[in-house]
Amino acid sequence: MKRLLLVLAVVLVGSLGVVTAATAAGRQNQAAPAATPPPSVEAPQQIVAPVAAIDYEPAPGSDTTNPTGTATVTVQKGVFDRVTLTGPKGKAVKGAFNADRTSWTTSDRLAYGTSYTWAGSAKGVDGKSVPLEGSFSTLTPAKTVRGTLNIGDGKTVGVAAPVRVQFNGHVADRAAAEHALSVTTSVPVQGSWGWLPDEGGGSRVDWRPKEYWPSGTTVTVKAKLFGVAYGQGAYGAADVTSTFQIGRSQIVKADVNSHRMIVIRDGQQVADYPASYGLGTDPNRNTRSGIHVVSEKFTDKRMVSQQYGYDTVEKWAVRISNNGEFVHANPASAAAQGSENVTHGCVNLSIDNAKAYYDTALYGDPVEVTGTPVQLSAKDGDIWDWTLSWDKWQALSAL
């Protein structure tokens, strides 16, 4: 029994020694962990300030720029020191910087077929200067077409006066041209543009109110035609504008069967003249029924007809259509005035009555002829705008 206890004691002592040794070894390992290599140190990167970058509009080398647009130069990562854009003979184009001097835009209008060159410089955030350089050209039209207005600044016209833009060449793209036209009025007025057959060497378009103009209206017409592409290589030559007045309302009532010509001014009858109209038995001599418009007047007008064999000068002639119809004095028909229609289509009055009417007539005054079987129409020429219904007139617009 003593031997057995001795053996067990030896075994326990040996085991404890092993455990103690292992524990000591573990503590030694925790106290001295394996060394970690130090992290590598990279060399610091050098920060480079960006260089100023310049953009041009139009692009350098462009030769199709429409001169109605602006030319602009912008800079990124910098500001402009100086900018110039020059045309022929070094003439500078006016322009201006934005608030922070990062862009410059032209304020002058450019011209057709012209080369423009950039100069100046911008400074980048790196402090270095970058030059402006390069050039561009505007387009060169195959043809320029000029538009003119029929009513000038400051004029006073009658209540039936149409606004006309007459072009000295054909306008193929009527919609493009019409987009460039505007009419503004001091009081609301409904109206529309209508394209008429080409006459006078080119295209023409009229603006007509739905009803007669209100008297006293101020009218401003703007035709911003420069740079407008009319098609077939043609472009608008120049802008045109006009501001004018609509005068008093004076309407002539001309019933051929009454043998009278009545003048209504601002709603009140102011004259009732004996008259003679075109011979009713000859359709070629009938005074045309419809709304005529006074277009011009002459103190003395030579009137010639090979068909009817006359060549005479008449006094106080007021043209009311381009087919030869006038309101004028004619002593030769004095006996028929007020009782019979014997003329070749004109409205004949006495010398005194013709002079009185002549003195009051304005371009654009309506002369409303009624009572004949032949209607005023496009073939009578010039101002036939009022022969069409409002719906038919609107249909002549290109828009």
GROMACS .gro file of C-alpha atoms in nm:
model
  399
    1MET     CA    1   0.000   0.000   0.000
    2LYS     CA    2   0.285   0.241   0.084
    3ARG     CA    3   0.444   0.163  -0.247
    4LEU     CA    4   0.123   0.242  -0.439
    5LEU     CA    5   0.082   0.581  -0.268
    6LEU     CA    6   0.443   0.662  -0.342
    7VAL     CA    7   0.394   0.588  -0.713
    8LEU     CA    8   0.077   0.805  -0.728
    9ALA     CA    9   0.259   1.089  -0.557
   10VAL     CA   10   0.541   1.073  -0.808
   11VAL     CA   11   0.295   1.074  -1.101
   12LEU     CA   12   0.100   1.376  -0.964
   13VAL     CA   13   0.422   1.571  -0.903
   14GLY     CA   14   0.536   1.494  -1.255
   15SER     CA   15   0.205   1.603  -1.406
   16LEU     CA   16   0.202   1.928  -1.215
   17GLY     CA   17   0.552   1.995  -1.338
   18VAL     CA   18   0.443   1.947  -1.697
   19VAL     CA   19   0.140   2.179  -1.653
   20THR     CA   20   0.350   2.440  -1.478
   21ALA     CA   21   0.609   2.428  -1.752
   22ALA     CA   22   0.343   2.464  -2.024
   23THR     CA   23   0.180   2.757  -1.844
   24ALA     CA   24   0.511   2.931  -1.807
   25ALA     CA   25   0.590   2.880  -2.170
   26GLY     CA   26   0.249   3.030  -2.268
   27ARG     CA   27   0.311   3.338  -2.052
   28GLN     CA   28   0.651   3.379  -2.207
   29ASN     CA   29   0.498   3.372  -2.557
   30GLN     CA   30   0.234   3.635  -2.463
   31ALA     CA   31   0.492   3.867  -2.318
   32ALA     CA   32   0.707   3.866  -2.632
   33PRO     CA   33   0.492   3.843  -2.949
   34ALA     CA   34   0.652   3.812  -3.289
   35ALA     CA   35   0.777   4.146  -3.425
   36THR     CA   36   0.557   4.314  -3.702
   37PRO     CA   37   0.752   4.487  -3.980
   38PRO     CA   38   0.693   4.868  -3.989
   39PRO     CA   39   0.459   5.001  -4.264
   40SER     CA   40   0.624   5.132  -4.578
   41VAL     CA   41   0.627   5.514  -4.607
   42GLU     CA   42   0.528   5.649  -4.955
   43ALA     CA   43   0.676   5.969  -5.090
   44PRO     CA   44   0.420   6.262  -5.074
   45GLN     CA   45   0.245   6.339  -5.410
   46GLN     CA   46   0.291   6.686  -5.558
   47ILE     CA   47  -0.050   6.865  -5.631
   48VAL     CA   48  -0.045   7.039  -5.968
   49ALA     CA   49  -0.285   7.333  -6.024
   50PRO     CA   50  -0.503   7.285  -6.338
   51VAL     CA   51  -0.433   7.491  -6.647
   52ALA     CA   52  -0.706   7.728  -6.780
   53ALA     CA   53  -0.918   7.561  -7.052
   54ILE     CA   54  -1.084   7.786  -7.314
   55ASP     CA   55  -1.395   7.696  -7.517
   56TYR     CA   56  -1.519   7.885  -7.823
   57GLU     CA   57  -1.866   7.916  -7.975
   58PRO     CA   58  -1.872   7.909  -8.275
   59ALA     CA   59  -1.596   7.654  -8.299
   60PRO     CA   60  -1.269   7.771  -8.451
   61GLY     CA   61  -1.266   7.718  -8.827
   62SER     CA   62  -1.646   7.724  -8.862
   63ASP     CA   63  -1.768   7.896  -9.177
   64THR     CA   64  -2.146   7.838  -9.153
   65THR     CA   65  -2.228   8.059  -8.856
   66ASN     CA   66  -2.552   8.256  -8.887
   67PRO     CA   67  -2.471   8.620  -8.806
   68THR     CA   68  -2.786   8.657  -8.599
   69GLY     CA   69  -2.628   8.448  -8.324
   70THR     CA   70  -2.373   8.558  -8.064
   71ALA     CA   71  -2.007   8.463  -8.038
   72THR     CA   72  -1.900   8.350  -7.691
   73VAL     CA   73  -1.574   8.243  -7.531
   74THR     CA   74  -1.563   8.073  -7.187
   75VAL     CA   75  -1.282   7.963  -6.956
   76GLN     CA   76  -1.270   7.676  -6.707
   77LYS     CA   77  -1.025   7.681  -6.411
   78GLY     CA   78  -0.935   8.043  -6.467
   79VAL     CA   79  -1.050   8.396  -6.547
   80PHE     CA   80  -1.007   8.621  -6.847
   81ASP     CA   81  -0.757   8.904  -6.846
   82ARG     CA   82  -0.853   9.043  -7.186
   83VAL     CA   83  -1.078   8.940  -7.479
   84THR     CA   84  -1.113   9.091  -7.824
   85LEU     CA   85  -1.292   8.976  -8.136
   86THR     CA   86  -1.204   9.161  -8.452
   87GLY     CA   87  -1.347   9.163  -8.800
   88PRO     CA   88  -1.218   9.308  -9.126
   89LYS     CA   89  -0.953   9.582  -9.098
   90GLY     CA   90  -0.917   9.506  -8.728
   91LYS     CA   91  -1.255   9.654  -8.633
   92ALA     CA   92  -1.345   9.532  -8.286
   93VAL     CA   93  -1.680   9.370  -8.213
   94LYS     CA   94  -1.844   9.497  -7.896
   95GLY     CA   95  -1.905   9.251  -7.616
   96ALA     CA   96  -1.900   9.210  -7.239
   97PHE     CA   97  -1.778   8.980  -6.961
   98ASN     CA   98  -2.005   8.806  -6.715
   99ALA     CA   99  -1.976   8.893  -6.344
  100ASP     CA  100  -1.686   8.660  -6.264
  101ARG     CA  101  -1.500   8.714  -6.595
  102THR     CA  102  -1.532   8.350  -6.697
  103SER     CA  103  -1.717   8.426  -7.020
  104TRP     CA  104  -1.738   8.702  -7.282
  105THR     CA  105  -2.024   8.743  -7.531
  106THR     CA  106  -2.073   8.972  -7.828
  107SER     CA  107  -2.334   9.247  -7.816
  108ASP     CA  108  -2.281   9.376  -8.171
  109ARG     CA  109  -2.452   9.196  -8.457
  110LEU     CA  110  -2.220   9.008  -8.689
  111ALA     CA  111  -2.227   9.039  -9.068
  112TYR     CA  112  -2.268   8.793  -9.353
  113GLY     CA  113  -1.959   8.638  -9.514
  114THR     CA  114  -1.712   8.783  -9.264
  115SER     CA  115  -1.412   8.634  -9.082
  116TYR     CA  116  -1.365   8.711  -8.711
  117THR     CA  117  -1.050   8.648  -8.504
  118TRP     CA  118  -1.011   8.598  -8.128
  119ALA     CA  119  -0.731   8.752  -7.921
  120GLY     CA  120  -0.654   8.810  -7.554
  121SER     CA  121  -0.566   8.585  -7.264
  122ALA     CA  122  -0.693   8.400  -6.958
  123LYS     CA  123  -0.508   8.322  -6.635
  124GLY     CA  124  -0.543   7.975  -6.488
  125VAL     CA  125  -0.546   7.889  -6.118
  126ASP     CA  126  -0.187   7.778  -6.173
  127GLY     CA  127  -0.105   8.144  -6.236
  128LYS     CA  128  -0.007   8.081  -6.595
  129SER     CA  129  -0.149   8.278  -6.887
  130VAL     CA  130  -0.323   8.101  -7.177
  131PRO     CA  131  -0.374   8.295  -7.505
  132LEU     CA  132  -0.700   8.319  -7.698
  133GLU     CA  133  -0.657   8.222  -8.061
  134GLY     CA  134  -0.844   8.104  -8.366
  135SER     CA  135  -1.110   8.245  -8.596
  136PHE     CA  136  -1.446   8.164  -8.752
  137SER     CA  137  -1.653   8.294  -9.043
  138THR     CA  138  -2.021   8.368  -9.092
  139LEU     CA  139  -2.218   8.215  -9.374
  140THR     CA  140  -2.227   8.371  -9.720
  141PRO     CA  141  -2.580   8.363  -9.869
  142ALA     CA  142  -2.629   8.273 -10.231
  143LYS     CA  143  -2.871   8.568 -10.236
  144THR     CA  144  -3.007   8.826  -9.991
  145VAL     CA  145  -3.371   8.931 -10.017
  146ARG     CA  146  -3.487   9.265  -9.881
  147GLY     CA  147  -3.830   9.331  -9.733
  148THR     CA  148  -3.994   9.675  -9.724
  149LEU     CA  149  -4.301   9.799  -9.536
  150ASN     CA  150  -4.580   9.989  -9.708
  151ILE     CA  151  -4.651  10.222  -9.414
  152GLY     CA  152  -4.368  10.436  -9.280
  153ASP     CA  153  -4.296  10.563  -8.930
  154GLY     CA  154  -4.530  10.835  -8.810
  155LYS     CA  155  -4.785  10.795  -9.090
  156THR     CA  156  -5.161  10.812  -9.035
  157VAL     CA  157  -5.373  10.573  -9.240
  158GLY     CA  158  -5.735  10.469  -9.286
  159VAL     CA  159  -5.921  10.193  -9.105
  160ALA     CA  160  -5.895   9.943  -9.392
  161ALA     CA  161  -5.520   9.979  -9.449
  162PRO     CA  162  -5.338   9.646  -9.469
  163VAL     CA  163  -4.980   9.613  -9.350
  164ARG     CA  164  -4.767   9.483  -9.635
  165VAL     CA  165  -4.417   9.342  -9.645
  166GLN     CA  166  -4.297   9.339 -10.006
  167PHE     CA  167  -3.992   9.123 -10.075
  168ASN     CA  168  -3.766   9.197 -10.370
  169GLY     CA  169  -3.719   8.827 -10.437
  170HIS     CA  170  -3.902   8.500 -10.400
  171VAL     CA  171  -3.952   8.361 -10.049
  172ALA     CA  172  -3.971   7.981 -10.066
  173ASP     CA  173  -3.995   7.919  -9.691
  174ARG     CA  174  -4.292   8.141  -9.609
  175ALA     CA  175  -4.332   7.997  -9.260
  176ALA     CA  176  -3.976   8.099  -9.166
  177ALA     CA  177  -4.038   8.452  -9.290
  178GLU     CA  178  -4.376   8.479  -9.117
  179HIS     CA  179  -4.225   8.369  -8.784
  180ALA     CA  180  -4.005   8.679  -8.802
  181LEU     CA  181  -4.303   8.918  -8.838
  182SER     CA  182  -4.507   9.075  -8.560
  183VAL     CA  183  -4.782   9.335  -8.522
  184THR     CA  184  -4.857   9.494  -8.185
  185THR     CA  185  -5.139   9.739  -8.119
  186SER     CA  186  -5.231   9.988  -7.848
  187VAL     CA  187  -5.574   9.823  -7.817
  188PRO     CA  188  -5.660   9.457  -7.881
  189VAL     CA  189  -5.702   9.389  -8.254
  190GLN     CA  190  -5.750   9.046  -8.409
  191GLY     CA  191  -5.569   8.998  -8.736
  192SER     CA  192  -5.368   8.760  -8.951
  193TRP     CA  193  -5.093   8.749  -9.210
  194GLY     CA  194  -5.188   8.631  -9.557
  195TRP     CA  195  -4.950   8.548  -9.842
  196LEU     CA  196  -5.053   8.684 -10.181
  197PRO     CA  197  -4.928   8.582 -10.525
  198ASP     CA  198  -4.580   8.712 -10.604
  199GLU     CA  199  -4.592   9.060 -10.755
  200GLY     CA  200  -4.370   9.365 -10.759
  201GLY     CA  201  -4.060   9.159 -10.832
  202GLY     CA  202  -4.100   8.914 -10.546
  203SER     CA  203  -4.313   8.772 -10.268
  204ARG     CA  204  -4.557   8.975 -10.059
  205VAL     CA  205  -4.748   8.918  -9.736
  206ASP     CA  206  -5.022   9.136  -9.583
  207TRP     CA  207  -5.151   9.164  -9.227
  208ARG     CA  208  -5.521   9.245  -9.217
  209PRO     CA  209  -5.745   9.293  -8.913
  210LYS     CA  210  -6.058   9.081  -8.895
  211GLU     CA  211  -6.268   9.399  -8.892
  212TYR     CA  212  -6.169   9.753  -8.976
  213TRP     CA  213  -5.903   9.897  -8.745
  214PRO     CA  214  -6.035  10.087  -8.441
  215SER     CA  215  -5.968  10.456  -8.508
  216GLY     CA  216  -5.685  10.600  -8.301
  217THR     CA  217  -5.496  10.272  -8.273
  218THR     CA  218  -5.115  10.285  -8.256
  219VAL     CA  219  -4.962  10.002  -8.458
  220THR     CA  220  -4.603   9.876  -8.442
  221VAL     CA  221  -4.478   9.635  -8.706
  222LYS     CA  222  -4.149   9.449  -8.663
  223ALA     CA  223  -3.999   9.240  -8.940
  224LYS     CA  224  -3.685   9.078  -8.796
  225LEU     CA  225  -3.574   8.943  -9.130
  226PHE     CA  226  -3.195   8.966  -9.112
  227GLY     CA  227  -3.048   8.617  -9.105
  228VAL     CA  228  -3.378   8.441  -9.179
  229ALA     CA  229  -3.330   8.150  -9.417
  230TYR     CA  230  -3.590   8.184  -9.693
  231GLY     CA  231  -3.487   7.863  -9.866
  232GLN     CA  232  -3.306   7.805 -10.195
  233GLY     CA  233  -2.996   7.978 -10.057
  234ALA     CA  234  -3.171   8.310  -9.992
  235TYR     CA  235  -3.149   8.497  -9.660
  236GLY     CA  236  -3.308   8.810  -9.518
  237ALA     CA  237  -3.107   9.124  -9.591
  238ALA     CA  238  -3.217   9.352  -9.306
  239ASP     CA  239  -3.472   9.413  -9.032
  240VAL     CA  240  -3.746   9.670  -9.089
  241THR     CA  241  -3.984   9.831  -8.839
  242SER     CA  242  -4.255  10.094  -8.840
  243THR     CA  243  -4.489  10.258  -8.592
  244PHE     CA  244  -4.792  10.442  -8.728
  245GLN     CA  245  -5.142  10.559  -8.637
  246ILE     CA  246  -5.489  10.463  -8.751
  247GLY     CA  247  -5.673  10.787  -8.819
  248ARG     CA  248  -6.039  10.875  -8.802
  249SER     CA  249  -6.285  10.623  -8.944
  250GLN     CA  250  -6.395  10.738  -9.290
  251ILE     CA  251  -6.603  10.493  -9.492
  252VAL     CA  252  -6.749  10.563  -9.834
  253LYS     CA  253  -7.083  10.399  -9.914
  254ALA     CA  254  -7.112  10.372 -10.290
  255ASP     CA  255  -7.438  10.211 -10.402
  256VAL     CA  256  -7.430  10.230 -10.781
  257ASN     CA  257  -7.810  10.209 -10.808
  258SER     CA  258  -7.856  10.516 -10.589
  259HIS     CA  259  -7.628  10.728 -10.812
  260ARG     CA  260  -7.493  10.880 -10.491
  261MET     CA  261  -7.163  10.859 -10.299
  262ILE     CA  262  -7.205  10.896  -9.923
  263VAL     CA  263  -6.916  10.966  -9.682
  264ILE     CA  264  -6.945  10.841  -9.322
  265ARG     CA  265  -6.688  10.982  -9.079
  266ASP     CA  266  -6.666  10.846  -8.725
  267GLY     CA  267  -7.017  10.710  -8.759
  268GLN     CA  268  -7.173  11.033  -8.888
  269GLN     CA  269  -7.269  11.114  -9.247
  270VAL     CA  270  -7.065  11.416  -9.360
  271ALA     CA  271  -7.126  11.418  -9.736
  272ASP     CA  272  -7.374  11.296  -9.998
  273TYR     CA  273  -7.247  11.354 -10.351
  274PRO     CA  274  -7.430  11.295 -10.681
  275ALA     CA  275  -7.225  11.039 -10.872
  276SER     CA  276  -7.210  10.838 -11.189
  277TYR     CA  277  -7.070  10.482 -11.187
  278GLY     CA  278  -6.968  10.236 -11.457
  279LEU     CA  279  -7.210  10.160 -11.739
  280GLY     CA  280  -7.424   9.869 -11.623
  281THR     CA  281  -7.483   9.715 -11.968
  282ASP     CA  282  -7.111   9.647 -12.024
  283PRO     CA  283  -6.956   9.405 -11.772
  284ASN     CA  284  -6.611   9.542 -11.860
  285ARG     CA  285  -6.727   9.889 -11.754
  286ASN     CA  286  -6.913   9.788 -11.436
  287THR     CA  287  -6.770   9.938 -11.121
  288ARG     CA  288  -6.665   9.632 -10.919
  289SER     CA  289  -6.868   9.556 -10.607
  290GLY     CA  290  -6.673   9.498 -10.288
  291ILE     CA  291  -6.452   9.677 -10.039
  292HIS     CA  292  -6.203   9.891 -10.229
  293VAL     CA  293  -5.915  10.060 -10.046
  294VAL     CA  294  -5.769  10.403 -10.120
  295SER     CA  295  -5.406  10.349 -10.224
  296GLU     CA  296  -5.291  10.681 -10.372
  297LYS     CA  297  -5.421  11.012 -10.505
  298PHE     CA  298  -5.329  11.266 -10.772
  299THR     CA  299  -5.424  11.627 -10.829
  300ASP     CA  300  -5.408  11.548 -11.203
  301LYS     CA  301  -5.414  11.198 -11.347
  302ARG     CA  302  -5.375  11.100 -11.711
  303MET     CA  303  -5.621  10.822 -11.798
  304VAL     CA  304  -5.580  10.623 -12.118
  305SER     CA  305  -5.780  10.338 -12.273
  306GLN     CA  306  -5.702  10.199 -12.615
  307GLN     CA  307  -6.009   9.975 -12.591
  308TYR     CA  308  -6.247  10.266 -12.542
  309GLY     CA  309  -6.046  10.528 -12.724
  310TYR     CA  310  -5.981  10.794 -12.466
  311ASP     CA  311  -5.672  10.978 -12.342
  312THR     CA  312  -5.755  11.247 -12.090
  313VAL     CA  313  -5.630  11.414 -11.774
  314GLU     CA  314  -5.875  11.420 -11.484
  315LYS     CA  315  -5.863  11.628 -11.166
  316TRP     CA  316  -5.866  11.512 -10.803
  317ALA     CA  317  -5.820  11.144 -10.875
  318VAL     CA  318  -5.823  10.901 -10.580
  319ARG     CA  319  -5.721  10.546 -10.675
  320ILE     CA  320  -5.938  10.273 -10.520
  321SER     CA  321  -5.805   9.968 -10.708
  322ASN     CA  322  -5.532   9.872 -10.953
  323ASN     CA  323  -5.779   9.791 -11.230
  324GLY     CA  324  -5.820  10.158 -11.321
  325GLU     CA  325  -6.096  10.251 -11.078
  326PHE     CA  326  -6.075  10.601 -10.929
  327VAL     CA  327  -6.299  10.848 -10.757
  328HIS     CA  328  -6.236  11.162 -10.965
  329ALA     CA  329  -6.381  11.475 -11.116
  330ASN     CA  330  -6.531  11.446 -11.464
  331PRO     CA  331  -6.715  11.749 -11.603
  332ALA     CA  332  -6.801  11.549 -11.917
  333SER     CA  333  -7.036  11.326 -11.714
  334ALA     CA  334  -7.188  11.611 -11.510
  335ALA     CA  335  -7.536  11.568 -11.661
  336ALA     CA  336  -7.546  11.200 -11.560
  337GLN     CA  337  -7.414  11.244 -11.206
  338GLY     CA  338  -7.693  11.162 -10.964
  339SER     CA  339  -7.919  11.002 -11.224
  340GLU     CA  340  -7.736  10.765 -11.459
  341ASN     CA  341  -7.431  10.538 -11.473
  342VAL     CA  342  -7.226  10.609 -11.786
  343THR     CA  343  -6.858  10.586 -11.684
  344HIS     CA  344  -6.591  10.332 -11.776
  345GLY     CA  345  -6.585  10.203 -11.418
  346CYS     CA  346  -6.471  10.503 -11.217
  347VAL     CA  347  -6.683  10.702 -10.972
  348ASN     CA  348  -6.741  11.042 -11.135
  349LEU     CA  349  -6.810  11.353 -10.927
  350SER     CA  350  -6.825  11.725 -10.998
  351ILE     CA  351  -6.501  11.920 -10.969
  352ASP     CA  352  -6.600  12.076 -10.635
  353ASN     CA  353  -6.723  11.749 -10.485
  354ALA     CA  354  -6.422  11.557 -10.611
  355LYS     CA  355  -6.189  11.816 -10.456
  356ALA     CA  356  -6.376  11.801 -10.125
  357TYR     CA  357  -6.345  11.422 -10.112
  358TYR     CA  358  -5.982  11.428 -10.230
  359ASP     CA  359  -5.887  11.658  -9.944
  360THR     CA  360  -6.020  11.412  -9.682
  361ALA     CA  361  -5.903  11.081  -9.834
  362LEU     CA  362  -5.628  10.882  -9.663
  363TYR     CA  363  -5.436  10.575  -9.771
  364GLY     CA  364  -5.633  10.283  -9.632
  365ASP     CA  365  -5.980  10.440  -9.638
  366PRO     CA  366  -6.244  10.186  -9.745
  367VAL     CA  367  -6.480  10.253 -10.037
  368GLU     CA  368  -6.765  10.003 -10.021
  369VAL     CA  369  -6.920   9.960 -10.365
  370THR     CA  370  -7.249   9.769 -10.387
  371GLY     CA  371  -7.514   9.695 -10.648
  372THR     CA  372  -7.321   9.553 -10.944
  373PRO     CA  373  -7.298   9.191 -11.064
  374VAL     CA  374  -6.917   9.196 -11.101
  375GLN     CA  375  -6.718   9.148 -10.782
  376LEU     CA  376  -6.380   9.296 -10.699
  377SER     CA  377  -6.125   9.012 -10.693
  378ALA     CA  378  -5.757   8.923 -10.698
  379LYS     CA  379  -5.738   8.983 -11.072
  380ASP     CA  380  -5.815   9.349 -11.008
  381GLY     CA  381  -5.475   9.369 -10.839
  382ASP     CA  382  -5.314   9.548 -10.547
  383ILE     CA  383  -5.535   9.566 -10.236
  384TRP     CA  384  -5.804   9.299 -10.258
  385ASP     CA  385  -5.756   9.176  -9.900
  386TRP     CA  386  -6.113   9.263  -9.797
  387THR     CA  387  -6.275   9.065 -10.078
  388LEU     CA  388  -6.209   8.744  -9.881
  389SER     CA  389  -6.402   8.616  -9.582
  390TRP     CA  390  -6.210   8.603  -9.255
  391ASP     CA  391  -6.176   8.224  -9.275
  392LYS     CA  392  -6.039   8.241  -9.628
  393TRP     CA  393  -5.800   8.517  -9.533
  394GLN     CA  394  -5.663   8.320  -9.238
  395ALA     CA  395  -5.604   8.022  -9.467
  396LEU     CA  396  -5.346   8.233  -9.656
  397SER     CA  397  -5.115   8.230  -9.353
  398ALA     CA  398  -4.815   7.998  -9.371
  399LEU     CA  399  -4.843   7.914  -9.000
   0.00000   0.00000   0.00000
